[in-house]
Amino acid sequence: MRSISEIFAPLSYWVSAAGISLNTDIFEINLINLILVLSILFYYGKGVLISLLENRERTISNTIRDAEERYTEATEKLHKARIRLQHAEIKADEIRISGLAQMDKERQDLVDAADNDLNGSEDSKNNAIRFEKQRAIEQVRQQVSRLASQRALESLNSCMTNQLHMQLIDYHIGMLRSMSNK
Amino acid sequence: MQIEQLQIFEIDNPHQVSSVEVGQHFYWQIGNLQVHAQVLITSWVVIALLIALPVVATRNLQTIPTGLQNFIEYVLEFIRDLTRTQMGEEEYRPWVPFIGTMFLSIFVSNWSGALLPWRVIQLPHGELAAPTNDINTTVALALLTSVAYFYAGLHKRGFSYFGKYIQPTPVLLPINILEDFTKPLSLSFRLFGNILADELVVAVLVSLVPLIVPVPMMLLGLFTSAIQALISATLAAAYIGESMEGHH
């Protein structure tokens, strides 16, 4: 900072024209008091001011540091939670897939069982049908043979005379005799 | 009040008895008006100080402040707390610059008047001292405060602001109207009286005992002028806060 006289030296012509002048006498007297006052002020005030300002600075840096720590903690927790979420999702998928597979398998089992039942009942049906068919055939055969023998008997009865009958019996006795002779 | 020098046989005293000039102003003619030039000069110095300080301090802004930046941040927090205490939490924000200006200008004016060696520069009439030792300065500041709280009230509540003159009872109407005149009056005279009286006392003491003895008085003067700055700013904030509150 320049001294006072240097400020006014180049302007001295202007200054003296305006009537302003530099006072050097009272300069001494009051300046001593002023310097005393200023030194006392600085001596006591500096300590207080510096402690205040240091406090403030420390509080601010502490707050900032705390905030940053909490921020890193929070991001870490978020990261961990995300990883856990991924694991949980994978497990959920697995469970879902196995559940679906089980569902399919059971459905398949039911279908197979139903098929088997169906086949079994079809077999028994076929058997029953065949049995009935055979019975019907048997019946028809019996009917046909009865009818045939009936008709034979009728025809025999219709054209049989006593003489013809005696000839037939003789023929059969002769055949039987020849057979027993062999 | 000029303490006359005894001139016997026209001896030039090596010790010049210091003169105290009250009421003598250094006039400048601007147009039709005469202004007190000594107040203007010291006010310019105060303005230069108040502008230079933040400009220098905010050069290299850092997150964790140090040195000068820490100091002015502390001052800002102080002013902000002051405003917030007086005006409440919701509406103190826009008024911090105004209250800060009042506080800082009065504070720096008073302390510059008390601490800087103004007597080095000798004017043809009058002398340089704190700008607030002139009633014009303090009345200007007080009127500014008045205008501020009127504006605050009208802006916030519209014309129902004038309803506050009849709170709590209409009987108090003349007193409330009178208050609008006494507020700036008391503000201006309080500041003016304190500063001028301190300067006069110090000057008289210096003229009586030039060394050491005025020092306690000067220290007391520093203390009271700082308090006066605080009081002016606090009262300004209180008036503004009071005119803004109400049924809001």
mmCIF file with all atom_site columns, N, CA and C in Angstrom, chain B residues 15-51:
data_model
loop_
_atom_site.group_PDB
_atom_site.id
_atom_site.type_symbol
_atom_site.label_atom_id
_atom_site.label_alt_id
_atom_site.label_comp_id
_atom_site.label_asym_id
_atom_site.label_entity_id
_atom_site.label_seq_id
_atom_site.pdbx_PDB_ins_code
_atom_site.Cartn_x
_atom_site.Cartn_y
_atom_site.Cartn_z
_atom_site.occupancy
_atom_site.B_iso_or_equiv
_atom_site.pdbx_formal_charge
_atom_site.auth_seq_id
_atom_site.auth_comp_id
_atom_site.auth_asym_id
_atom_site.auth_atom_id
_atom_site.pdbx_PDB_model_num
ATOM 1   N N  . HIS B 1 15 ? 3.436   22.904 19.563 1.00 0.00 ? 15 HIS B N  1
ATOM 2   C CA . HIS B 1 15 ? 2.268   22.037 19.715 1.00 0.00 ? 15 HIS B CA 1
ATOM 3   C C  . HIS B 1 15 ? 1.047   22.812 19.297 1.00 0.00 ? 15 HIS B C  1
ATOM 4   N N  . GLN B 1 16 ? 0.501   22.404 18.199 1.00 0.00 ? 16 GLN B N  1
ATOM 5   C CA . GLN B 1 16 ? -0.718  23.099 17.825 1.00 0.00 ? 16 GLN B CA 1
ATOM 6   C C  . GLN B 1 16 ? -1.861  22.507 18.609 1.00 0.00 ? 16 GLN B C  1
ATOM 7   N N  . VAL B 1 17 ? -2.576  23.393 19.284 1.00 0.00 ? 17 VAL B N  1
ATOM 8   C CA . VAL B 1 17 ? -3.742  22.881 19.998 1.00 0.00 ? 17 VAL B CA 1
ATOM 9   C C  . VAL B 1 17 ? -4.745  22.411 18.956 1.00 0.00 ? 17 VAL B C  1
ATOM 10  N N  . SER B 1 18 ? -5.180  21.194 19.123 1.00 0.00 ? 18 SER B N  1
ATOM 11  C CA . SER B 1 18 ? -6.060  20.648 18.096 1.00 0.00 ? 18 SER B CA 1
ATOM 12  C C  . SER B 1 18 ? -7.390  21.355 18.156 1.00 0.00 ? 18 SER B C  1
ATOM 13  N N  . SER B 1 19 ? -7.912  21.587 17.018 1.00 0.00 ? 19 SER B N  1
ATOM 14  C CA . SER B 1 19 ? -9.184  22.299 16.962 1.00 0.00 ? 19 SER B CA 1
ATOM 15  C C  . SER B 1 19 ? -10.283 21.333 16.600 1.00 0.00 ? 19 SER B C  1
ATOM 16  N N  . VAL B 1 20 ? -11.377 21.577 17.211 1.00 0.00 ? 20 VAL B N  1
ATOM 17  C CA . VAL B 1 20 ? -12.537 20.746 16.903 1.00 0.00 ? 20 VAL B CA 1
ATOM 18  C C  . VAL B 1 20 ? -13.533 21.632 16.196 1.00 0.00 ? 20 VAL B C  1
ATOM 19  N N  . GLU B 1 21 ? -13.866 21.239 15.017 1.00 0.00 ? 21 GLU B N  1
ATOM 20  C CA . GLU B 1 21 ? -14.794 22.064 14.254 1.00 0.00 ? 21 GLU B CA 1
ATOM 21  C C  . GLU B 1 21 ? -16.093 21.321 14.082 1.00 0.00 ? 21 GLU B C  1
ATOM 22  N N  . VAL B 1 22 ? -17.093 21.809 14.740 1.00 0.00 ? 22 VAL B N  1
ATOM 23  C CA . VAL B 1 22 ? -18.417 21.207 14.608 1.00 0.00 ? 22 VAL B CA 1
ATOM 24  C C  . VAL B 1 22 ? -19.285 22.174 13.862 1.00 0.00 ? 22 VAL B C  1
ATOM 25  N N  . GLY B 1 23 ? -19.976 21.674 12.866 1.00 0.00 ? 23 GLY B N  1
ATOM 26  C CA . GLY B 1 23 ? -20.860 22.560 12.136 1.00 0.00 ? 23 GLY B CA 1
ATOM 27  C C  . GLY B 1 23 ? -20.183 23.202 10.965 1.00 0.00 ? 23 GLY B C  1
ATOM 28  N N  . GLN B 1 24 ? -18.887 23.043 10.873 1.00 0.00 ? 24 GLN B N  1
ATOM 29  C CA . GLN B 1 24 ? -18.182 23.575 9.706  1.00 0.00 ? 24 GLN B CA 1
ATOM 30  C C  . GLN B 1 24 ? -18.135 22.495 8.666  1.00 0.00 ? 24 GLN B C  1
ATOM 31  N N  . HIS B 1 25 ? -18.706 22.805 7.500  1.00 0.00 ? 25 HIS B N  1
ATOM 32  C CA . HIS B 1 25 ? -18.672 21.781 6.462  1.00 0.00 ? 25 HIS B CA 1
ATOM 33  C C  . HIS B 1 25 ? -17.909 22.271 5.267  1.00 0.00 ? 25 HIS B C  1
ATOM 34  N N  . PHE B 1 26 ? -17.431 21.349 4.508  1.00 0.00 ? 26 PHE B N  1
ATOM 35  C CA . PHE B 1 26 ? -16.716 21.640 3.285  1.00 0.00 ? 26 PHE B CA 1
ATOM 36  C C  . PHE B 1 26 ? -17.736 21.531 2.172  1.00 0.00 ? 26 PHE B C  1
ATOM 37  N N  . TYR B 1 27 ? -18.099 22.673 1.584  1.00 0.00 ? 27 TYR B N  1
ATOM 38  C CA . TYR B 1 27 ? -19.216 22.639 0.652  1.00 0.00 ? 27 TYR B CA 1
ATOM 39  C C  . TYR B 1 27 ? -18.754 22.522 -0.769 1.00 0.00 ? 27 TYR B C  1
ATOM 40  N N  . TRP B 1 28 ? -19.486 21.726 -1.543 1.00 0.00 ? 28 TRP B N  1
ATOM 41  C CA . TRP B 1 28 ? -19.315 21.687 -2.974 1.00 0.00 ? 28 TRP B CA 1
ATOM 42  C C  . TRP B 1 28 ? -20.615 22.157 -3.607 1.00 0.00 ? 28 TRP B C  1
ATOM 43  N N  . GLN B 1 29 ? -20.504 22.805 -4.710 1.00 0.00 ? 29 GLN B N  1
ATOM 44  C CA . GLN B 1 29 ? -21.707 23.279 -5.366 1.00 0.00 ? 29 GLN B CA 1
ATOM 45  C C  . GLN B 1 29 ? -22.037 22.350 -6.516 1.00 0.00 ? 29 GLN B C  1
ATOM 46  N N  . ILE B 1 30 ? -23.165 21.684 -6.429 1.00 0.00 ? 30 ILE B N  1
ATOM 47  C CA . ILE B 1 30 ? -23.605 20.853 -7.553 1.00 0.00 ? 30 ILE B CA 1
ATOM 48  C C  . ILE B 1 30 ? -24.939 21.414 -8.004 1.00 0.00 ? 30 ILE B C  1
ATOM 49  N N  . GLY B 1 31 ? -24.939 22.079 -9.145 1.00 0.00 ? 31 GLY B N  1
ATOM 50  C CA . GLY B 1 31 ? -26.161 22.688 -9.630 1.00 0.00 ? 31 GLY B CA 1
ATOM 51  C C  . GLY B 1 31 ? -26.627 23.739 -8.646 1.00 0.00 ? 31 GLY B C  1
ATOM 52  N N  . ASN B 1 32 ? -27.814 23.496 -8.122 1.00 0.00 ? 32 ASN B N  1
ATOM 53  C CA . ASN B 1 32 ? -28.378 24.459 -7.202 1.00 0.00 ? 32 ASN B CA 1
ATOM 54  C C  . ASN B 1 32 ? -28.106 24.119 -5.751 1.00 0.00 ? 32 ASN B C  1
ATOM 55  N N  . LEU B 1 33 ? -27.532 22.897 -5.540 1.00 0.00 ? 33 LEU B N  1
ATOM 56  C CA . LEU B 1 33 ? -27.411 22.408 -4.176 1.00 0.00 ? 33 LEU B CA 1
ATOM 57  C C  . LEU B 1 33 ? -25.987 22.549 -3.680 1.00 0.00 ? 33 LEU B C  1
ATOM 58  N N  . GLN B 1 34 ? -25.934 22.695 -2.376 1.00 0.00 ? 34 GLN B N  1
ATOM 59  C CA . GLN B 1 34 ? -24.626 22.621 -1.737 1.00 0.00 ? 34 GLN B CA 1
ATOM 60  C C  . GLN B 1 34 ? -24.566 21.309 -0.986 1.00 0.00 ? 34 GLN B C  1
ATOM 61  N N  . VAL B 1 35 ? -23.527 20.537 -1.297 1.00 0.00 ? 35 VAL B N  1
ATOM 62  C CA . VAL B 1 35 ? -23.413 19.252 -0.616 1.00 0.00 ? 35 VAL B CA 1
ATOM 63  C C  . VAL B 1 35 ? -22.221 19.291 0.321  1.00 0.00 ? 35 VAL B C  1
ATOM 64  N N  . HIS B 1 36 ? -22.326 18.422 1.347  1.00 0.00 ? 36 HIS B N  1
ATOM 65  C CA . HIS B 1 36 ? -21.220 18.317 2.293  1.00 0.00 ? 36 HIS B CA 1
ATOM 66  C C  . HIS B 1 36 ? -20.165 17.405 1.690  1.00 0.00 ? 36 HIS B C  1
ATOM 67  N N  . ALA B 1 37 ? -19.119 18.042 1.202  1.00 0.00 ? 37 ALA B N  1
ATOM 68  C CA . ALA B 1 37 ? -18.141 17.252 0.457  1.00 0.00 ? 37 ALA B CA 1
ATOM 69  C C  . ALA B 1 37 ? -17.398 16.280 1.337  1.00 0.00 ? 37 ALA B C  1
ATOM 70  N N  . GLN B 1 38 ? -17.202 16.631 2.600  1.00 0.00 ? 38 GLN B N  1
ATOM 71  C CA . GLN B 1 38 ? -16.397 15.711 3.423  1.00 0.00 ? 38 GLN B CA 1
ATOM 72  C C  . GLN B 1 38 ? -17.134 14.403 3.621  1.00 0.00 ? 38 GLN B C  1
ATOM 73  N N  . VAL B 1 39 ? -18.477 14.483 3.724  1.00 0.00 ? 39 VAL B N  1
ATOM 74  C CA . VAL B 1 39 ? -19.247 13.256 3.872  1.00 0.00 ? 39 VAL B CA 1
ATOM 75  C C  . VAL B 1 39 ? -19.169 12.429 2.595  1.00 0.00 ? 39 VAL B C  1
ATOM 76  N N  . LEU B 1 40 ? -19.244 13.154 1.451  1.00 0.00 ? 40 LEU B N  1
ATOM 77  C CA . LEU B 1 40 ? -19.162 12.423 0.188  1.00 0.00 ? 40 LEU B CA 1
ATOM 78  C C  . LEU B 1 40 ? -17.827 11.708 0.036  1.00 0.00 ? 40 LEU B C  1
ATOM 79  N N  . ILE B 1 41 ? -16.747 12.419 0.374  1.00 0.00 ? 41 ILE B N  1
ATOM 80  C CA . ILE B 1 41 ? -15.430 11.810 0.200  1.00 0.00 ? 41 ILE B CA 1
ATOM 81  C C  . ILE B 1 41 ? -15.290 10.572 1.075  1.00 0.00 ? 41 ILE B C  1
ATOM 82  N N  . THR B 1 42 ? -15.657 10.695 2.342  1.00 0.00 ? 42 THR B N  1
ATOM 83  C CA . THR B 1 42 ? -15.517 9.524  3.212  1.00 0.00 ? 42 THR B CA 1
ATOM 84  C C  . THR B 1 42 ? -16.476 8.407  2.799  1.00 0.00 ? 42 THR B C  1
ATOM 85  N N  . SER B 1 43 ? -17.667 8.796  2.314  1.00 0.00 ? 43 SER B N  1
ATOM 86  C CA . SER B 1 43 ? -18.588 7.751  1.847  1.00 0.00 ? 43 SER B CA 1
ATOM 87  C C  . SER B 1 43 ? -18.009 7.008  0.662  1.00 0.00 ? 43 SER B C  1
ATOM 88  N N  . TRP B 1 44 ? -17.336 7.726  -0.247 1.00 0.00 ? 44 TRP B N  1
ATOM 89  C CA . TRP B 1 44 ? -16.725 7.031  -1.374 1.00 0.00 ? 44 TRP B CA 1
ATOM 90  C C  . TRP B 1 44 ? -15.660 6.047  -0.911 1.00 0.00 ? 44 TRP B C  1
ATOM 91  N N  . VAL B 1 45 ? -14.905 6.454  0.093  1.00 0.00 ? 45 VAL B N  1
ATOM 92  C CA . VAL B 1 45 ? -13.882 5.529  0.605  1.00 0.00 ? 45 VAL B CA 1
ATOM 93  C C  . VAL B 1 45 ? -14.554 4.277  1.182  1.00 0.00 ? 45 VAL B C  1
ATOM 94  N N  . VAL B 1 46 ? -15.643 4.480  1.922  1.00 0.00 ? 46 VAL B N  1
ATOM 95  C CA . VAL B 1 46 ? -16.352 3.332  2.512  1.00 0.00 ? 46 VAL B CA 1
ATOM 96  C C  . VAL B 1 46 ? -16.891 2.425  1.414  1.00 0.00 ? 46 VAL B C  1
ATOM 97  N N  . ILE B 1 47 ? -17.469 3.049  0.376  1.00 0.00 ? 47 ILE B N  1
ATOM 98  C CA . ILE B 1 47 ? -18.010 2.256  -0.724 1.00 0.00 ? 47 ILE B CA 1
ATOM 99  C C  . ILE B 1 47 ? -16.899 1.461  -1.394 1.00 0.00 ? 47 ILE B C  1
ATOM 100 N N  . ALA B 1 48 ? -15.749 2.124  -1.618 1.00 0.00 ? 48 ALA B N  1
ATOM 101 C CA . ALA B 1 48 ? -14.641 1.424  -2.261 1.00 0.00 ? 48 ALA B CA 1
ATOM 102 C C  . ALA B 1 48 ? -14.204 0.228  -1.432 1.00 0.00 ? 48 ALA B C  1
ATOM 103 N N  . LEU B 1 49 ? -14.123 0.426  -0.108 1.00 0.00 ? 49 LEU B N  1
ATOM 104 C CA . LEU B 1 49 ? -13.748 -0.689 0.769  1.00 0.00 ? 49 LEU B CA 1
ATOM 105 C C  . LEU B 1 49 ? -14.748 -1.838 0.665  1.00 0.00 ? 49 LEU B C  1
ATOM 106 N N  . LEU B 1 50 ? -16.037 -1.472 0.721  1.00 0.00 ? 50 LEU B N  1
ATOM 107 C CA . LEU B 1 50 ? -17.064 -2.512 0.735  1.00 0.00 ? 50 LEU B CA 1
ATOM 108 C C  . LEU B 1 50 ? -17.157 -3.239 -0.585 1.00 0.00 ? 50 LEU B C  1
ATOM 109 N N  . ILE B 1 51 ? -16.762 -2.608 -1.678 1.00 0.00 ? 51 ILE B N  1
ATOM 110 C CA . ILE B 1 51 ? -16.790 -3.306 -2.956 1.00 0.00 ? 51 ILE B CA 1
ATOM 111 C C  . ILE B 1 51 ? -15.531 -4.125 -3.129 1.00 0.00 ? 51 ILE B C  1
#
